[in-house]
mmCIF file with all atom_site columns, C-alpha atoms in Angstrom:
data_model
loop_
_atom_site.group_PDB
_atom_site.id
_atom_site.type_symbol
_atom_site.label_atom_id
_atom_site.label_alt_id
_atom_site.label_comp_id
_atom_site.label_asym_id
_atom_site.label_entity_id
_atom_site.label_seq_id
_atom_site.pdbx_PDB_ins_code
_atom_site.Cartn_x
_atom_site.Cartn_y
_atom_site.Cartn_z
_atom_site.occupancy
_atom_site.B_iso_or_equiv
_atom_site.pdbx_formal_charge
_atom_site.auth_seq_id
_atom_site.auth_comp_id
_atom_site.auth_asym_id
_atom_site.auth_atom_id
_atom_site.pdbx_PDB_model_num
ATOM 1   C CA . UNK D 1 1   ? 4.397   31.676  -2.159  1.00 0.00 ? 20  UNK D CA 1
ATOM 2   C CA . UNK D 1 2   ? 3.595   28.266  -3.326  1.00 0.00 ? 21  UNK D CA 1
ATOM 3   C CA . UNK D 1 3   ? -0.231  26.845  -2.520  1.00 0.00 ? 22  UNK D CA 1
ATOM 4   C CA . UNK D 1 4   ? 0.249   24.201  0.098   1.00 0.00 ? 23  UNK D CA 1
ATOM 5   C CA . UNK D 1 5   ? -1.325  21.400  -1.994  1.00 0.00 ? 24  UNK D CA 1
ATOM 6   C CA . UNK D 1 6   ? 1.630   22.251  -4.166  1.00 0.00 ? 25  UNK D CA 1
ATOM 7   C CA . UNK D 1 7   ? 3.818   21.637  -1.736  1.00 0.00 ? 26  UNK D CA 1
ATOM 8   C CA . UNK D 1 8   ? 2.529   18.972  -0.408  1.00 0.00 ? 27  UNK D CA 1
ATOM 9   C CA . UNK D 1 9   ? 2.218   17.319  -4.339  1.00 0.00 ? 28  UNK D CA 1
ATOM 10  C CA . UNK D 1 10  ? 6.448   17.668  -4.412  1.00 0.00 ? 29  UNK D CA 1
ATOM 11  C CA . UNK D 1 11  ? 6.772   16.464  -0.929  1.00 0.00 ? 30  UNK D CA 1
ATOM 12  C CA . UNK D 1 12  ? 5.161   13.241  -2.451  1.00 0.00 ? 31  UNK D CA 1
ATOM 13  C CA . UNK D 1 13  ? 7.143   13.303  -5.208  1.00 0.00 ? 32  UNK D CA 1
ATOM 14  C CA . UNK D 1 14  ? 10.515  13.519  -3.500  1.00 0.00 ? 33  UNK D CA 1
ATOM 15  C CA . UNK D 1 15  ? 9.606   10.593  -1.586  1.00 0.00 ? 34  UNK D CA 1
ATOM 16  C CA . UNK D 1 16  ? 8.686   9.129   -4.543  1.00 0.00 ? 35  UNK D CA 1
ATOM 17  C CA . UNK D 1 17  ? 11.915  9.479   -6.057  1.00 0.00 ? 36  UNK D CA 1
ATOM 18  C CA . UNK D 1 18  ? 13.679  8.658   -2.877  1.00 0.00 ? 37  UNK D CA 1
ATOM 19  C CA . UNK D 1 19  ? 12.001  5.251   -2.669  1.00 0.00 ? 38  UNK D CA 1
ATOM 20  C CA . UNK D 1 20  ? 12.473  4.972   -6.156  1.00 0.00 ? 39  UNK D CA 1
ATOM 21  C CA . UNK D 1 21  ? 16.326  5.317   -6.095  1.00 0.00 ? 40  UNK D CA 1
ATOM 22  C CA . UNK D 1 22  ? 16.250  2.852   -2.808  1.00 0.00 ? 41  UNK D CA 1
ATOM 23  C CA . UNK D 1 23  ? 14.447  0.258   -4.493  1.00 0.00 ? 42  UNK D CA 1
ATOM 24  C CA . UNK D 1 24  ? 16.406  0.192   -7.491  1.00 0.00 ? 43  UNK D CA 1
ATOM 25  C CA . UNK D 1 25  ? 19.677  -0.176  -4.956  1.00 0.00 ? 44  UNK D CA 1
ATOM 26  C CA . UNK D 1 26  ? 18.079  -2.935  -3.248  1.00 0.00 ? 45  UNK D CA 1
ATOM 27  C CA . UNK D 1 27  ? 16.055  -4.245  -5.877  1.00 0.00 ? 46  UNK D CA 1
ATOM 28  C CA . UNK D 1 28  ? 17.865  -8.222  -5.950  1.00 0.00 ? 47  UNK D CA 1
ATOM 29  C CA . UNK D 1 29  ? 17.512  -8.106  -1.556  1.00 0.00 ? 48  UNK D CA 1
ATOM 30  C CA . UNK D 1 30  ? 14.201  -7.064  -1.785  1.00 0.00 ? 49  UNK D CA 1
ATOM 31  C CA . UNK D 1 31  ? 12.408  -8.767  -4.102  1.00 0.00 ? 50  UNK D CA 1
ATOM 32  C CA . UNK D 1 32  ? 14.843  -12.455 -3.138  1.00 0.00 ? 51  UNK D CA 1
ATOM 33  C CA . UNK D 1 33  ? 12.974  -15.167 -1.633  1.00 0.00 ? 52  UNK D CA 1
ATOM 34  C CA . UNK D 1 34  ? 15.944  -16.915 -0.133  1.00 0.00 ? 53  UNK D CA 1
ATOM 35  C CA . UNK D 1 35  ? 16.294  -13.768 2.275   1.00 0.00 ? 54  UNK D CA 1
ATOM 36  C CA . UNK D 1 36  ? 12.654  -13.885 3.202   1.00 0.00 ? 55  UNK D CA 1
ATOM 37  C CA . UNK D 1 37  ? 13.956  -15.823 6.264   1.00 0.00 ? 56  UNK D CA 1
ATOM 38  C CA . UNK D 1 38  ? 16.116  -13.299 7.359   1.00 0.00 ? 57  UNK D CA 1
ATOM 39  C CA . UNK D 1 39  ? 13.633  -10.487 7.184   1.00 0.00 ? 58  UNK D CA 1
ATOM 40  C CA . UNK D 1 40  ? 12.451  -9.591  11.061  1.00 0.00 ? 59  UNK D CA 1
ATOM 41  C CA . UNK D 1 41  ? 9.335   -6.820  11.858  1.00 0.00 ? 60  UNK D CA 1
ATOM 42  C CA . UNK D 1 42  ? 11.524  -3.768  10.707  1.00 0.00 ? 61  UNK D CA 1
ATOM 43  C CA . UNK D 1 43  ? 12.497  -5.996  7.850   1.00 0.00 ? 62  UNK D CA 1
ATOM 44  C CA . UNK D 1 44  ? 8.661   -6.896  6.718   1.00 0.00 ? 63  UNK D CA 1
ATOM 45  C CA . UNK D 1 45  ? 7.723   -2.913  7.363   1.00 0.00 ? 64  UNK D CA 1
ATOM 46  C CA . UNK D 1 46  ? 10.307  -1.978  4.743   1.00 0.00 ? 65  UNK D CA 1
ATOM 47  C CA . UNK D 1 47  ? 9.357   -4.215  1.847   1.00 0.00 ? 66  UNK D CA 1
ATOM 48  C CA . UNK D 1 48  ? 5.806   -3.603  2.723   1.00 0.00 ? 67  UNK D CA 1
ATOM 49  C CA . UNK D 1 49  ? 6.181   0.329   2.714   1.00 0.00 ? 68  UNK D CA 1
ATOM 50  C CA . UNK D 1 50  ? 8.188   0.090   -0.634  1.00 0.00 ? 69  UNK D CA 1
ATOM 51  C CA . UNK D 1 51  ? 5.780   -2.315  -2.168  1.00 0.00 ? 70  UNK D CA 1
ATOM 52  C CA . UNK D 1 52  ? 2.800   -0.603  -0.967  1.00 0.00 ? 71  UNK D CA 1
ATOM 53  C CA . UNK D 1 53  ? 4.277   2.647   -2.854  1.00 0.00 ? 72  UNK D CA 1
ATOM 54  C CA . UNK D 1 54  ? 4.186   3.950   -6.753  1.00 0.00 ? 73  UNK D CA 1
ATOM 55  C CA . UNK D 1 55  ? 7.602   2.417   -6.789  1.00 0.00 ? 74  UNK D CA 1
ATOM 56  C CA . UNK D 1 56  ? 6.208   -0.911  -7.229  1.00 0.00 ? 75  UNK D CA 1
ATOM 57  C CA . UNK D 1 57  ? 4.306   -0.520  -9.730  1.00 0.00 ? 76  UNK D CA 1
ATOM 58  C CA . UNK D 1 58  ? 6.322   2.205   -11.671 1.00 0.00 ? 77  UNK D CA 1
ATOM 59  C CA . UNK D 1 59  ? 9.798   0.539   -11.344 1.00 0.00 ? 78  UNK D CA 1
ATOM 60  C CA . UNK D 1 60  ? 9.784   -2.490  -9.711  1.00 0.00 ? 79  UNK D CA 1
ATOM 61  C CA . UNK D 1 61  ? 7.150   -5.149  -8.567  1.00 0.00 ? 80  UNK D CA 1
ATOM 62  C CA . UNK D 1 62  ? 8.111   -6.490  -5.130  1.00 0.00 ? 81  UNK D CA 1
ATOM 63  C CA . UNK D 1 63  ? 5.187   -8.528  -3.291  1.00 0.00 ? 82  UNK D CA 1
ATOM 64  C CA . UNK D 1 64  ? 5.064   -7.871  0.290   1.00 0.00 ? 83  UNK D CA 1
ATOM 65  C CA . UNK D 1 65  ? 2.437   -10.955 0.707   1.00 0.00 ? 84  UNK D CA 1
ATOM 66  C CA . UNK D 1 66  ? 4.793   -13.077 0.551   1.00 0.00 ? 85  UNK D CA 1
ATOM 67  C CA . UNK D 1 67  ? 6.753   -12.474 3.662   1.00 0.00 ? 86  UNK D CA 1
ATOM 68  C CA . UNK D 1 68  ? 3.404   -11.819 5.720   1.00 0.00 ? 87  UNK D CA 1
ATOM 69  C CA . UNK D 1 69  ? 2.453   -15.481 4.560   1.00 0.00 ? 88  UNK D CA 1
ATOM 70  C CA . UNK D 1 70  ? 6.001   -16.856 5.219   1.00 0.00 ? 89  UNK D CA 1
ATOM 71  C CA . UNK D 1 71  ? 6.998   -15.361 8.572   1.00 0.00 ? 90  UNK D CA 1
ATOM 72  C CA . UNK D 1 72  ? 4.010   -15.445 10.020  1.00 0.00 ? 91  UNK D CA 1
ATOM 73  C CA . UNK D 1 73  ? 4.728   -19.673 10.648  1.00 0.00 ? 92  UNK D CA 1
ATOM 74  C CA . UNK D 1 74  ? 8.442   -18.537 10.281  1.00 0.00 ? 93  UNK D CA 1
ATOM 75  C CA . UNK D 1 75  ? 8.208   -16.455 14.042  1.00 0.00 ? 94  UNK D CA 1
ATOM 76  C CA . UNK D 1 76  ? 5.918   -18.155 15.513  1.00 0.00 ? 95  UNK D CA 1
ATOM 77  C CA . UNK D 1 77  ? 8.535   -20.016 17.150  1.00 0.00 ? 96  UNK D CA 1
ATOM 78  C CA . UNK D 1 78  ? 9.285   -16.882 19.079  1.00 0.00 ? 97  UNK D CA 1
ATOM 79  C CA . UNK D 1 79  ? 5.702   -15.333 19.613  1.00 0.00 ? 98  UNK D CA 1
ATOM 80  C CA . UNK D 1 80  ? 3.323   -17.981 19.000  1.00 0.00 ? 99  UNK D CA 1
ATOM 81  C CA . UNK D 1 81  ? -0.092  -17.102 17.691  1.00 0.00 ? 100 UNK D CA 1
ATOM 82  C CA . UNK D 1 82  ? 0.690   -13.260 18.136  1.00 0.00 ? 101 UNK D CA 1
ATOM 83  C CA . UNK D 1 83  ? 3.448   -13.801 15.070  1.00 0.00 ? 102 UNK D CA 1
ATOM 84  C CA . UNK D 1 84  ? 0.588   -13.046 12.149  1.00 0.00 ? 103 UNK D CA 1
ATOM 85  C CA . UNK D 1 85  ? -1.086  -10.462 14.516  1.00 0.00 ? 104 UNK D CA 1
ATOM 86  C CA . UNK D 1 86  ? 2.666   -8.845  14.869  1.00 0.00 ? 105 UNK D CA 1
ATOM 87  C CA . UNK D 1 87  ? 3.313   -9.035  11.236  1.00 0.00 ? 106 UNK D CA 1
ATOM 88  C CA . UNK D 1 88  ? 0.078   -8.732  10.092  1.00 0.00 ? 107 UNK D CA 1
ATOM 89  C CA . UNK D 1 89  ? -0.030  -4.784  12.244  1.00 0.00 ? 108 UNK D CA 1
ATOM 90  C CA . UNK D 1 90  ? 3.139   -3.753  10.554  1.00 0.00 ? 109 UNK D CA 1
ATOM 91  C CA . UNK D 1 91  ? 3.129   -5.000  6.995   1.00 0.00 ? 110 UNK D CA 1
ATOM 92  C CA . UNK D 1 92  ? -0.715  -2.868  7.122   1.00 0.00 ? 111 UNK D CA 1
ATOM 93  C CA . UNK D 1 93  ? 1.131   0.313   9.036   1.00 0.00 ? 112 UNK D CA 1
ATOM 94  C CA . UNK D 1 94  ? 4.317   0.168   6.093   1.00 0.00 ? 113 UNK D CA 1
ATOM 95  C CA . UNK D 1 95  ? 1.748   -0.444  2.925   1.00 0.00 ? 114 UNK D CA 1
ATOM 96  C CA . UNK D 1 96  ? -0.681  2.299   4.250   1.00 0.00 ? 115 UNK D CA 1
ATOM 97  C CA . UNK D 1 97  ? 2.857   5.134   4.719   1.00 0.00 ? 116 UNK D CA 1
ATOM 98  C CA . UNK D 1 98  ? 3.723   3.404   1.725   1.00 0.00 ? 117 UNK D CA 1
ATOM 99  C CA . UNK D 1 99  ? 0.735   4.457   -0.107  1.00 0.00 ? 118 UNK D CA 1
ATOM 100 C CA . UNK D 1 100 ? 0.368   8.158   1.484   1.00 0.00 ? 119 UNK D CA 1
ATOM 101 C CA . UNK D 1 101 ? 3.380   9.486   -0.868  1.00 0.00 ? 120 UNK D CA 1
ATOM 102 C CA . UNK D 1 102 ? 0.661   8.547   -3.630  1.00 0.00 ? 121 UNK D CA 1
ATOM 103 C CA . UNK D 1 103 ? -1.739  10.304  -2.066  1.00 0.00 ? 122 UNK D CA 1
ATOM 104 C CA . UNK D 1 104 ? 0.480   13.317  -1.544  1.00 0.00 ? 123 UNK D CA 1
ATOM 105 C CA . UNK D 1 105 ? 0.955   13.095  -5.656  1.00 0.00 ? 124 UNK D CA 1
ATOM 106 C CA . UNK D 1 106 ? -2.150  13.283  -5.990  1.00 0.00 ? 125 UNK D CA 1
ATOM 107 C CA . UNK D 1 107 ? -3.319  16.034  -3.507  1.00 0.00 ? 126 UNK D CA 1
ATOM 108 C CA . UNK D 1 108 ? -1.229  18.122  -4.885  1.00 0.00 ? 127 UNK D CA 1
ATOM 109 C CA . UNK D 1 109 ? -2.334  18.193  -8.282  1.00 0.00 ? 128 UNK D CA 1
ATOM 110 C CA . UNK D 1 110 ? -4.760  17.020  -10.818 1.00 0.00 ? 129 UNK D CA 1
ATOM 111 C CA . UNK D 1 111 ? -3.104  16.752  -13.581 1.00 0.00 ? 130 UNK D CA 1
ATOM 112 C CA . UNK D 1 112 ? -0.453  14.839  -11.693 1.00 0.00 ? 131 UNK D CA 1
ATOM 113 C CA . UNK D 1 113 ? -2.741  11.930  -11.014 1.00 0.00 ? 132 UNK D CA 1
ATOM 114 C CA . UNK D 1 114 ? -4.287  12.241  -14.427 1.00 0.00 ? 133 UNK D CA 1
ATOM 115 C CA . UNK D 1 115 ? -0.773  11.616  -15.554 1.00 0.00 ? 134 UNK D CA 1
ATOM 116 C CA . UNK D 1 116 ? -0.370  8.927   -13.743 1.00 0.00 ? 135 UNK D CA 1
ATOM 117 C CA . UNK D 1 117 ? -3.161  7.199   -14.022 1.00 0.00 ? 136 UNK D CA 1
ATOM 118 C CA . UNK D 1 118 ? -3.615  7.590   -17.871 1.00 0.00 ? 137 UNK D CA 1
ATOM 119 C CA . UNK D 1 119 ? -2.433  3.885   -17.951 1.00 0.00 ? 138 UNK D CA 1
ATOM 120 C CA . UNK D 1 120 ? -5.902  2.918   -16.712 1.00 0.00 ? 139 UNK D CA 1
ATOM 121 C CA . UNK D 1 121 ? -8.324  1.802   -18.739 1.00 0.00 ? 140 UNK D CA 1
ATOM 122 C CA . UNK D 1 122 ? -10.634 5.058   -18.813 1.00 0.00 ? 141 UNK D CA 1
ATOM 123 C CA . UNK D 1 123 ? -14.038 3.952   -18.555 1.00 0.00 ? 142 UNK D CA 1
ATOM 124 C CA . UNK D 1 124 ? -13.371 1.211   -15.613 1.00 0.00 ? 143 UNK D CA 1
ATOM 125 C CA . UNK D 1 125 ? -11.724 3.843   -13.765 1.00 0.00 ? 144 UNK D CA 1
ATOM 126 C CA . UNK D 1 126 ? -14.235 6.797   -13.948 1.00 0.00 ? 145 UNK D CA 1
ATOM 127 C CA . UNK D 1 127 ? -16.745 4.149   -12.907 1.00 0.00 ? 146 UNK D CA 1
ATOM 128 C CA . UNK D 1 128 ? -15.094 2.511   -10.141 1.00 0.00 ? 147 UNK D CA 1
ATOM 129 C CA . UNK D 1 129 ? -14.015 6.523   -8.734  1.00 0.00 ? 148 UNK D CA 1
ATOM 130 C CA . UNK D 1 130 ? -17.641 7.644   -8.758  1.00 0.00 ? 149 UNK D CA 1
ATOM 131 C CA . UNK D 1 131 ? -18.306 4.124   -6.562  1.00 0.00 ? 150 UNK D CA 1
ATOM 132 C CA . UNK D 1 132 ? -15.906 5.437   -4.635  1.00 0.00 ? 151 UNK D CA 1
ATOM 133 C CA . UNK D 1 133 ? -17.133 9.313   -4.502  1.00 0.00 ? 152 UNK D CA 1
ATOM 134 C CA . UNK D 1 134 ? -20.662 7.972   -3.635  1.00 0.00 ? 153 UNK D CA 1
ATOM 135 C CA . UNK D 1 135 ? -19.311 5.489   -1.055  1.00 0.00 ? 154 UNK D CA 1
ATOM 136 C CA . UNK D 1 136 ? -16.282 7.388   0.871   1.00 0.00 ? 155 UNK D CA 1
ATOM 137 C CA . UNK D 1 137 ? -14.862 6.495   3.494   1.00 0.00 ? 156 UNK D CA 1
ATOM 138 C CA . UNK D 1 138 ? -16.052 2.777   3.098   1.00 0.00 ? 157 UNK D CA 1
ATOM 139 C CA . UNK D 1 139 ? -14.861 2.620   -0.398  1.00 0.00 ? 158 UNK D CA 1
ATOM 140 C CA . UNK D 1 140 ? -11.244 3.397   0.814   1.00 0.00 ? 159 UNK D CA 1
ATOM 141 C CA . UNK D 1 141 ? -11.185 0.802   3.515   1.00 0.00 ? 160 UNK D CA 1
ATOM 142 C CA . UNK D 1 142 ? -12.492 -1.549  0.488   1.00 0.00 ? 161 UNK D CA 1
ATOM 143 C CA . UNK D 1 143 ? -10.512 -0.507  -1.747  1.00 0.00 ? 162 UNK D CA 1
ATOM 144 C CA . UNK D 1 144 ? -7.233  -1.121  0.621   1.00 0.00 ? 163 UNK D CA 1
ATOM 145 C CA . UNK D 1 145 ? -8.948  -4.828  2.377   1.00 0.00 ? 164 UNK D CA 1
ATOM 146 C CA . UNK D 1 146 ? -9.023  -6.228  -1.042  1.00 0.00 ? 165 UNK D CA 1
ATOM 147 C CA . UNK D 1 147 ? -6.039  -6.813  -3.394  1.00 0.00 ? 166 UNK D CA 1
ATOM 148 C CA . UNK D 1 148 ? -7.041  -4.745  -6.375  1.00 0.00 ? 167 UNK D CA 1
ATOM 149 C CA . UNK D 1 149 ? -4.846  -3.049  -9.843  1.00 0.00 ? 168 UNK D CA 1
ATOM 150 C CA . UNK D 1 150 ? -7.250  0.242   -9.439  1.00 0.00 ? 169 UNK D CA 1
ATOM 151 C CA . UNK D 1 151 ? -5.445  0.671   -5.831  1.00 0.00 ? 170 UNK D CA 1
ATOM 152 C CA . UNK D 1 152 ? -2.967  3.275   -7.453  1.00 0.00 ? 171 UNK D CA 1
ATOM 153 C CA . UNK D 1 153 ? -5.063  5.135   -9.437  1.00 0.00 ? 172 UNK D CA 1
ATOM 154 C CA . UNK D 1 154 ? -7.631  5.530   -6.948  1.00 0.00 ? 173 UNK D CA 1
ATOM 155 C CA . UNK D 1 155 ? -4.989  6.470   -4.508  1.00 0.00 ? 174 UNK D CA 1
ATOM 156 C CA . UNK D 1 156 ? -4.180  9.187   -6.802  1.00 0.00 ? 175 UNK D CA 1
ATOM 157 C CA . UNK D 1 157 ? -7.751  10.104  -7.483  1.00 0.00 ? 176 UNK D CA 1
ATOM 158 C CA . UNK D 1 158 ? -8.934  10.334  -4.152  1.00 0.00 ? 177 UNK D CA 1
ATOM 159 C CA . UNK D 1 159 ? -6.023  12.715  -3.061  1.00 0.00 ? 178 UNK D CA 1
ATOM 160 C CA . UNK D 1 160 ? -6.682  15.061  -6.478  1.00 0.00 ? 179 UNK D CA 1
ATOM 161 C CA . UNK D 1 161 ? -10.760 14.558  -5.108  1.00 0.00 ? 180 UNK D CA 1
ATOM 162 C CA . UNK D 1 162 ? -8.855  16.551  -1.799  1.00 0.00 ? 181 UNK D CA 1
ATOM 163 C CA . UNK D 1 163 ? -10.720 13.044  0.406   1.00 0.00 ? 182 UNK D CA 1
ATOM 164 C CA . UNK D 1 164 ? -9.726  14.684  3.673   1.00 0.00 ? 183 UNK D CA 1
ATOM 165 C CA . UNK D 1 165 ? -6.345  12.885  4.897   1.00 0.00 ? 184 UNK D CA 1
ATOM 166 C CA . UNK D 1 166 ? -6.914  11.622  8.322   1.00 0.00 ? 185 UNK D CA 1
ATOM 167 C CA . UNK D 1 167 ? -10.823 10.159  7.132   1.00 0.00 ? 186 UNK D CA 1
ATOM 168 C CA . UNK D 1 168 ? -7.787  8.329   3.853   1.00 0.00 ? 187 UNK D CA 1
ATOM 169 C CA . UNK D 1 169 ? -5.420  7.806   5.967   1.00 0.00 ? 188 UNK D CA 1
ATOM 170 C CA . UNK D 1 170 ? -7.457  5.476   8.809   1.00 0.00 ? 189 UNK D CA 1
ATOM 171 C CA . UNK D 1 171 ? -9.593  3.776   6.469   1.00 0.00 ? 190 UNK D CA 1
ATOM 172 C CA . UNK D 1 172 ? -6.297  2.763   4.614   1.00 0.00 ? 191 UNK D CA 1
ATOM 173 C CA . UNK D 1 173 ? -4.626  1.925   7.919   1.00 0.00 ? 192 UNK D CA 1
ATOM 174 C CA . UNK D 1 174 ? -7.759  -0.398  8.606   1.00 0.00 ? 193 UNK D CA 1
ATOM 175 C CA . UNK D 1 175 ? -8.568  -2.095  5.089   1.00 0.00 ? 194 UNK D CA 1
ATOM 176 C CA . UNK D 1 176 ? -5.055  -2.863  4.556   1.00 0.00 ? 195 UNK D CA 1
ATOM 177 C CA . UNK D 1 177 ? -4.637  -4.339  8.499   1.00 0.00 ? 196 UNK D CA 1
ATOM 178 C CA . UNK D 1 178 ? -7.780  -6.199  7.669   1.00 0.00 ? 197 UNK D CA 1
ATOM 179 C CA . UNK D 1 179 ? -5.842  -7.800  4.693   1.00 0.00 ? 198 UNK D CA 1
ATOM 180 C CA . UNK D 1 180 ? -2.638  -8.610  6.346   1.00 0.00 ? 199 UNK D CA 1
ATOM 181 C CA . UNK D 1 181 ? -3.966  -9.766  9.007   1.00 0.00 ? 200 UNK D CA 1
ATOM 182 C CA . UNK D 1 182 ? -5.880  -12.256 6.989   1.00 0.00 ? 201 UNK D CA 1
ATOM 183 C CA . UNK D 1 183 ? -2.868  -13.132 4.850   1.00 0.00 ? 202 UNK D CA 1
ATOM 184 C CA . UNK D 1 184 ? -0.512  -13.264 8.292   1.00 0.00 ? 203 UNK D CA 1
ATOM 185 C CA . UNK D 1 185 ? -3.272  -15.669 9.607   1.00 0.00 ? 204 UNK D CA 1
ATOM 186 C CA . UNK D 1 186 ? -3.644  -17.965 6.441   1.00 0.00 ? 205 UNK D CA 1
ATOM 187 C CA . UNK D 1 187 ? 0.062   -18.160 6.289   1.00 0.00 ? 206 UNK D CA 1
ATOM 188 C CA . UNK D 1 188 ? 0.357   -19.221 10.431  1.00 0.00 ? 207 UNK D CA 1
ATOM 189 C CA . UNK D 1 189 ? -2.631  -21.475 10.370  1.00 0.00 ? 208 UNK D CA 1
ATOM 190 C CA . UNK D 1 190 ? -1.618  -23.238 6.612   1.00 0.00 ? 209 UNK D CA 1
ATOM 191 C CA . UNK D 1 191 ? 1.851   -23.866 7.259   1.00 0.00 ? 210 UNK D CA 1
ATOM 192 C CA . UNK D 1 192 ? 1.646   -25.243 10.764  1.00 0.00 ? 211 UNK D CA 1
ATOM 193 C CA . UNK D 1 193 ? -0.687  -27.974 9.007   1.00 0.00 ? 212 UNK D CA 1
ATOM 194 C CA . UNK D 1 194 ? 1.490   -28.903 6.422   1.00 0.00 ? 213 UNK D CA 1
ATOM 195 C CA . UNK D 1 195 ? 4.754   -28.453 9.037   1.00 0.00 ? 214 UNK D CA 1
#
């Protein structure tokens, strides 16, 4: 019988894959900025799960910031100041779903994430992973509140490291919320100057 991390490392992967094959299908609605517009909550959670994913940075960059800044002014219309908060909560819930497939990879097997992650400059990322060893669960709600290119590998790491899931999991949930809601907010507050 297979070892559960095992298990859970392919579970990741298929996802992986999955979002992979999605993205690529999608790739000229997603990543368009003349259907930013269009896009409503479920809309913003899907580009921000995909984005937030090894998908974007694998096979194809989509930004998910930019329809968090956009709609935030975009729906106020129809919520008022509780637009960013609204898109600000589920842009952070996709990117941090988004981002457990990663963490699944990486759970499941070392050499996986050393793989992965080989594209990372070696030294920078063995320093920055003991900052985050030494710092835990802190380090992972920094690591997701501040835009970042170690986010994947670390995302890797830290699953490989076996950081217990729920403890990676809320701290995600809350650095990325932090950041979206600050990007939502920016977005709201900037655009109904200039507008």
């Amino acid at each position: 019988m297979p070892k559960k991390e095992t298990v859970i490392g392919f579970l990741g992967l298929l996802v992986s894959i999955g979002l992979a094959a999605f993205a690529l299908l999608y790739r000229d609605y997603l990543a368009g900025i003349a259907n930013i517009g269009g896009y409503s909550l479920v809309g913003v959670f899907a580009v921000s799960f995909i984005s937030a994913s090894v998908v974007s940075v694998t096979f194809i960059p989509i930004p998910y910031y930019l329809p968090v800044l956009l709609l935030s002014d975009t729906l106020s219309s129809e919520w008022g100041i509780l637009a960013p908060v609204f898109i600000g909560t589920v842009s952070a819930t996709g990117a941090s779903l988004g981002q457990l497939p990663t963490f699944m990879i990486g759970y499941g097997g070392k050499h996986i994430s050393e793989r992965l992650t080989s594209r990372s400059e070696a030294r920078s990322y063995r320093r920055i992973l003991e900052w985050v060893e030494r710092h835990g669960s802190f380090a992972v709600f920094l690591v997701s509140a501040v835009p970042n290119p170690f986010h994947l590998p670390l995302t890797l790491a830290l699953g490989a490291l076996k950081f217990p899931p729920a403890n990676w999991f809320i701290f995600t949930l809350l650095g990325n919320l932090f950041k979206n809601l600050v990007i939502a907010f920016i977005g709201y507050f900037a655009l109904h100057a200039i507008l």
